[in-house]
PDB file of C-alpha atoms in Angstrom:
ATOM      1  CA  MET K  25      -9.093  11.636   5.982  1.00 90.00           C
ATOM      2  CA  ARG K  26      -7.896  12.019   2.341  1.00 96.00           C
ATOM      3  CA  TYR K  27      -9.069  14.398   0.071  1.00 98.00           C
ATOM      4  CA  ALA K  28      -9.159  15.016  -3.497  1.00 98.00           C
ATOM      5  CA  LYS K  29      -9.969  18.188  -5.880  1.00 98.00           C
ATOM      6  CA  VAL K  30     -12.684  17.198  -8.385  1.00 97.00           C
ATOM      7  CA  GLU K  31     -13.456  19.323 -11.575  1.00 96.00           C
ATOM      8  CA  ASN K  32     -16.403  18.370 -13.737  1.00 95.00           C
ATOM      9  CA  GLY K  33     -16.929  15.040 -11.927  1.00 93.00           C
ATOM     10  CA  ALA K  34     -13.416  14.090 -11.948  1.00 95.00           C
ATOM     11  CA  ILE K  35     -10.318  13.840  -9.665  1.00 97.00           C
ATOM     12  CA  THR K  36      -7.770  16.549 -11.020  1.00 97.00           C
ATOM     13  CA  GLU K  37      -5.387  16.324  -7.716  1.00 97.00           C
ATOM     14  CA  TYR K  38      -5.200  13.717  -5.403  1.00 97.00           C
ATOM     15  CA  PRO K  39      -4.245  13.546  -2.518  1.00 97.00           C
ATOM     16  CA  TYR K  40      -5.219  17.249  -2.078  1.00 97.00           C
ATOM     17  CA  ASP K  41      -3.970  19.211   1.311  1.00 97.00           C
ATOM     18  CA  HIS K  42      -4.665  22.497   2.863  1.00 97.00           C
ATOM     19  CA  GLY K  43      -1.265  23.660   1.351  1.00 96.00           C
ATOM     20  CA  MET K  44      -2.841  23.044  -2.243  1.00 97.00           C
ATOM     21  CA  LEU K  45      -6.252  24.628  -1.332  1.00 98.00           C
ATOM     22  CA  ARG K  46      -4.278  27.719  -0.606  1.00 97.00           C
ATOM     23  CA  LYS K  47      -2.079  27.756  -3.604  1.00 97.00           C
ATOM     24  CA  ASP K  48      -5.252  27.356  -5.740  1.00 96.00           C
ATOM     25  CA  ASN K  49      -6.891  30.153  -4.364  1.00 96.00           C
ATOM     26  CA  PRO K  50      -4.103  32.683  -3.298  1.00 96.00           C
ATOM     27  CA  ASN K  51      -6.290  35.508  -2.567  1.00 95.00           C
ATOM     28  CA  THR K  52      -8.449  33.774  -0.059  1.00 95.00           C
ATOM     29  CA  SER K  53      -7.948  33.175   3.601  1.00 95.00           C
ATOM     30  CA  PHE K  54      -8.767  29.506   4.893  1.00 96.00           C
ATOM     31  CA  PRO K  55      -8.794  28.187   8.522  1.00 96.00           C
ATOM     32  CA  LYS K  56      -6.607  25.530   9.392  1.00 93.00           C
ATOM     33  CA  ASP K  57      -9.381  23.069   9.372  1.00 96.00           C
ATOM     34  CA  SER K  58     -10.750  23.972   6.422  1.00 96.00           C
ATOM     35  CA  LEU K  59     -10.911  20.621   4.558  1.00 97.00           C
ATOM     36  CA  GLN K  60     -12.662  19.262   7.600  1.00 96.00           C
ATOM     37  CA  ARG K  61     -15.642  21.575   6.776  1.00 97.00           C
ATOM     38  CA  ALA K  62     -18.171  20.255   4.221  1.00 96.00           C
ATOM     39  CA  ASP K  63     -19.181  23.824   3.423  1.00 97.00           C
ATOM     40  CA  ILE K  64     -15.545  24.979   2.256  1.00 97.00           C
ATOM     41  CA  ARG K  65     -14.914  21.481   0.528  1.00 97.00           C
ATOM     42  CA  SER K  66     -18.057  22.008  -1.545  1.00 96.00           C
ATOM     43  CA  ASP K  67     -17.426  25.495  -2.404  1.00 96.00           C
ATOM     44  CA  TYR K  68     -13.947  24.914  -3.791  1.00 97.00           C
ATOM     45  CA  GLY K  69     -14.676  21.488  -5.360  1.00 97.00           C
ATOM     46  CA  VAL K  70     -12.895  19.165  -2.871  1.00 98.00           C
ATOM     47  CA  VAL K  71     -14.270  15.650  -1.965  1.00 98.00           C
ATOM     48  CA  GLU K  72     -13.452  13.525   1.262  1.00 97.00           C
ATOM     49  CA  VAL K  73     -11.886  10.249  -0.009  1.00 98.00           C
ATOM     50  CA  ALA K  74     -13.115   7.090   2.105  1.00 97.00           C
ATOM     51  CA  GLU K  75     -10.095   5.057   2.913  1.00 96.00           C
ATOM     52  CA  VAL K  76      -9.888   1.110   1.785  1.00 96.00           C
ATOM     53  CA  SER K  77      -7.302  -1.308   3.246  1.00 96.00           C
ATOM     54  CA  LYS K  78      -4.259  -1.970   0.885  1.00 96.00           C
ATOM     55  CA  PRO K  79      -4.896  -5.448  -0.346  1.00 95.00           C
ATOM     56  CA  GLN K  80      -1.917  -7.649   0.555  1.00 91.00           C
ATOM     57  CA  SER K  81      -0.510  -9.960  -2.464  1.00 87.00           C
ATOM     58  CA  ASP K  82       2.695 -12.161  -2.858  1.00 81.00           C
ATOM     59  CA  THR K  83       1.806 -12.393  -6.572  1.00 86.00           C
ATOM     60  CA  HIS K  84       1.006  -8.764  -7.425  1.00 90.00           C
ATOM     61  CA  LYS K  85       2.519  -5.278  -6.867  1.00 93.00           C
ATOM     62  CA  VAL K  86       0.087  -3.099  -5.331  1.00 95.00           C
ATOM     63  CA  SER K  87      -0.168   0.814  -5.700  1.00 96.00           C
ATOM     64  CA  GLU K  88      -2.609   3.651  -5.121  1.00 96.00           C
ATOM     65  CA  GLY K  89      -5.058   4.156  -7.987  1.00 96.00           C
ATOM     66  CA  THR K  90      -7.164   7.195  -8.607  1.00 96.00           C
ATOM     67  CA  PRO K  91      -9.825   7.332  -6.179  1.00 97.00           C
ATOM     68  CA  ALA K  92     -13.518   6.192  -7.937  1.00 96.00           C
ATOM     69  CA  LEU K  93     -17.162   7.339  -7.211  1.00 95.00           C
ATOM     70  CA  VAL K  94     -18.663   4.346  -5.717  1.00 95.00           C
ATOM     71  CA  SER K  95     -22.385   4.562  -4.799  1.00 95.00           C
ATOM     72  CA  GLY K  96     -22.208   8.313  -4.374  1.00 93.00           C
ATOM     73  CA  ASN K  97     -18.736   8.184  -2.225  1.00 95.00           C
ATOM     74  CA  TRP K  98     -15.563   8.712  -3.645  1.00 97.00           C
ATOM     75  CA  THR K  99     -13.346   5.838  -2.519  1.00 97.00           C
ATOM     76  CA  GLN K 100      -9.642   5.172  -2.696  1.00 97.00           C
ATOM     77  CA  THR K 101      -8.537   2.560  -5.108  1.00 97.00           C
ATOM     78  CA  TRP K 102      -5.634   0.009  -5.422  1.00 97.00           C
ATOM     79  CA  ASP K 103      -4.153  -0.909  -8.608  1.00 96.00           C
ATOM     80  CA  GLN K 104      -2.646  -4.465  -8.879  1.00 96.00           C
ATOM     81  CA  VAL K 105      -0.017  -5.516 -11.376  1.00 95.00           C
ATOM     82  CA  ALA K 106       1.026  -9.052 -11.594  1.00 93.00           C
ATOM     83  CA  LYS K 107       4.985  -9.398 -10.711  1.00 90.00           C
ATOM     84  CA  THR K 108       7.067 -11.117 -13.132  1.00 90.00           C
ATOM     85  CA  ALA K 109       8.349 -14.649 -12.753  1.00 88.00           C
ATOM     86  CA  GLU K 110      11.792 -13.167 -11.963  1.00 90.00           C
ATOM     87  CA  GLN K 111      10.257 -10.908  -9.230  1.00 88.00           C
ATOM     88  CA  LEU K 112       8.367 -13.760  -7.918  1.00 86.00           C
ATOM     89  CA  SER K 113      11.229 -16.167  -7.830  1.00 87.00           C
ATOM     90  CA  ASN K 114      13.550 -13.339  -6.216  1.00 88.00           C
ATOM     91  CA  ALA K 115      10.936 -12.780  -3.603  1.00 85.00           C
ATOM     92  CA  ALA K 116      10.464 -16.270  -2.697  1.00 87.00           C
ATOM     93  CA  VAL K 117      14.282 -16.988  -2.457  1.00 89.00           C
ATOM     94  CA  SER K 118      14.637 -13.920  -0.055  1.00 89.00           C
ATOM     95  CA  ALA K 119      11.623 -15.055   2.060  1.00 89.00           C
ATOM     96  CA  ARG K 120      13.370 -18.618   2.123  1.00 92.00           C
ATOM     97  CA  SER K 121      16.589 -17.165   3.033  1.00 92.00           C
ATOM     98  CA  SER K 122      15.256 -15.271   5.865  1.00 92.00           C
ATOM     99  CA  GLU K 123      13.537 -18.230   7.358  1.00 92.00           C
ATOM    100  CA  TYR K 124      16.487 -20.445   6.964  1.00 94.00           C
ATOM    101  CA  GLY K 125      18.692 -18.144   8.944  1.00 93.00           C
ATOM    102  CA  MET K 126      22.332 -18.008   8.819  1.00 94.00           C
ATOM    103  CA  ALA K 127      24.429 -20.724   8.324  1.00 94.00           C
ATOM    104  CA  THR K 128      25.805 -21.144  12.010  1.00 95.00           C
ATOM    105  CA  ASP K 129      21.677 -21.342  12.890  1.00 93.00           C
ATOM    106  CA  GLN K 130      21.058 -23.945  10.500  1.00 94.00           C
ATOM    107  CA  ILE K 131      24.149 -26.217  11.487  1.00 94.00           C
ATOM    108  CA  GLU K 132      23.267 -25.800  15.000  1.00 95.00           C
ATOM    109  CA  PHE K 133      19.549 -26.810  14.037  1.00 94.00           C
ATOM    110  CA  ILE K 134      21.106 -29.868  12.212  1.00 95.00           C
ATOM    111  CA  THR K 135      23.409 -30.677  15.103  1.00 96.00           C
ATOM    112  CA  GLU K 136      20.545 -30.605  17.724  1.00 96.00           C
ATOM    113  CA  ASN K 137      17.699 -32.214  15.762  1.00 96.00           C
ATOM    114  CA  GLY K 138      19.316 -34.114  12.845  1.00 95.00           C
ATOM    115  CA  LEU K 139      19.262 -33.712   9.149  1.00 95.00           C
ATOM    116  CA  ASP K 140      15.902 -35.357   8.689  1.00 96.00           C
ATOM    117  CA  ALA K 141      14.227 -32.545  10.973  1.00 95.00           C
ATOM    118  CA  TRP K 142      16.133 -29.868   8.831  1.00 95.00           C
ATOM    119  CA  GLN K 143      14.827 -31.269   5.613  1.00 96.00           C
ATOM    120  CA  ALA K 144      11.461 -31.218   6.882  1.00 96.00           C
ATOM    121  CA  LYS K 145      11.709 -27.787   8.183  1.00 94.00           C
ATOM    122  CA  VAL K 146      13.171 -26.636   4.650  1.00 94.00           C
ATOM    123  CA  ALA K 147      10.373 -28.472   2.841  1.00 94.00           C
ATOM    124  CA  GLU K 148       7.616 -26.445   5.132  1.00 95.00           C
ATOM    125  CA  ILE K 149       9.533 -23.159   4.331  1.00 93.00           C
ATOM    126  CA  LYS K 150       9.648 -24.086   0.724  1.00 91.00           C
ATOM    127  CA  ALA K 151       5.838 -24.615   0.608  1.00 92.00           C
ATOM    128  CA  ARG K 152       5.195 -21.513   2.392  1.00 89.00           C
ATOM    129  CA  HIS K 153       7.299 -19.444  -0.149  1.00 87.00           C
ATOM    130  CA  PRO K 154       7.121 -21.279  -3.660  1.00 86.00           C
ATOM    131  CA  LYS K 155       8.715 -20.440  -6.719  1.00 79.00           C
ATOM    132  CA  TYR K 156       6.113 -19.457  -9.045  1.00 70.00           C
TER     133      TYR K 156
END
């Protein structure tokens, strides 16, 4: 489970853990499971943050954002920033190279299956990993 510290209705620390709770309250003793206890969380302004699966994207960089209050629950968010044309091109070239394999593998494929089969395979790989 993930936690955050909230003050005046806004996240002030995220992620928040037991060590941070102890540091923020040096004269207080806390049990090891303190953040799992709703009463302790409530007393010290700590909330549970519902986890959300990280979105997968070939065209955007995805990073964790600041949790948002959704329908009364603090919820994990994800920021997505569009990749530059250069980043997209580099990613496509890298993915293609990985699928093409080493030159020796390519030569072996061509020798065993013919040039037309290799060109068809290359076309499939390029379709899966287009340069944007």
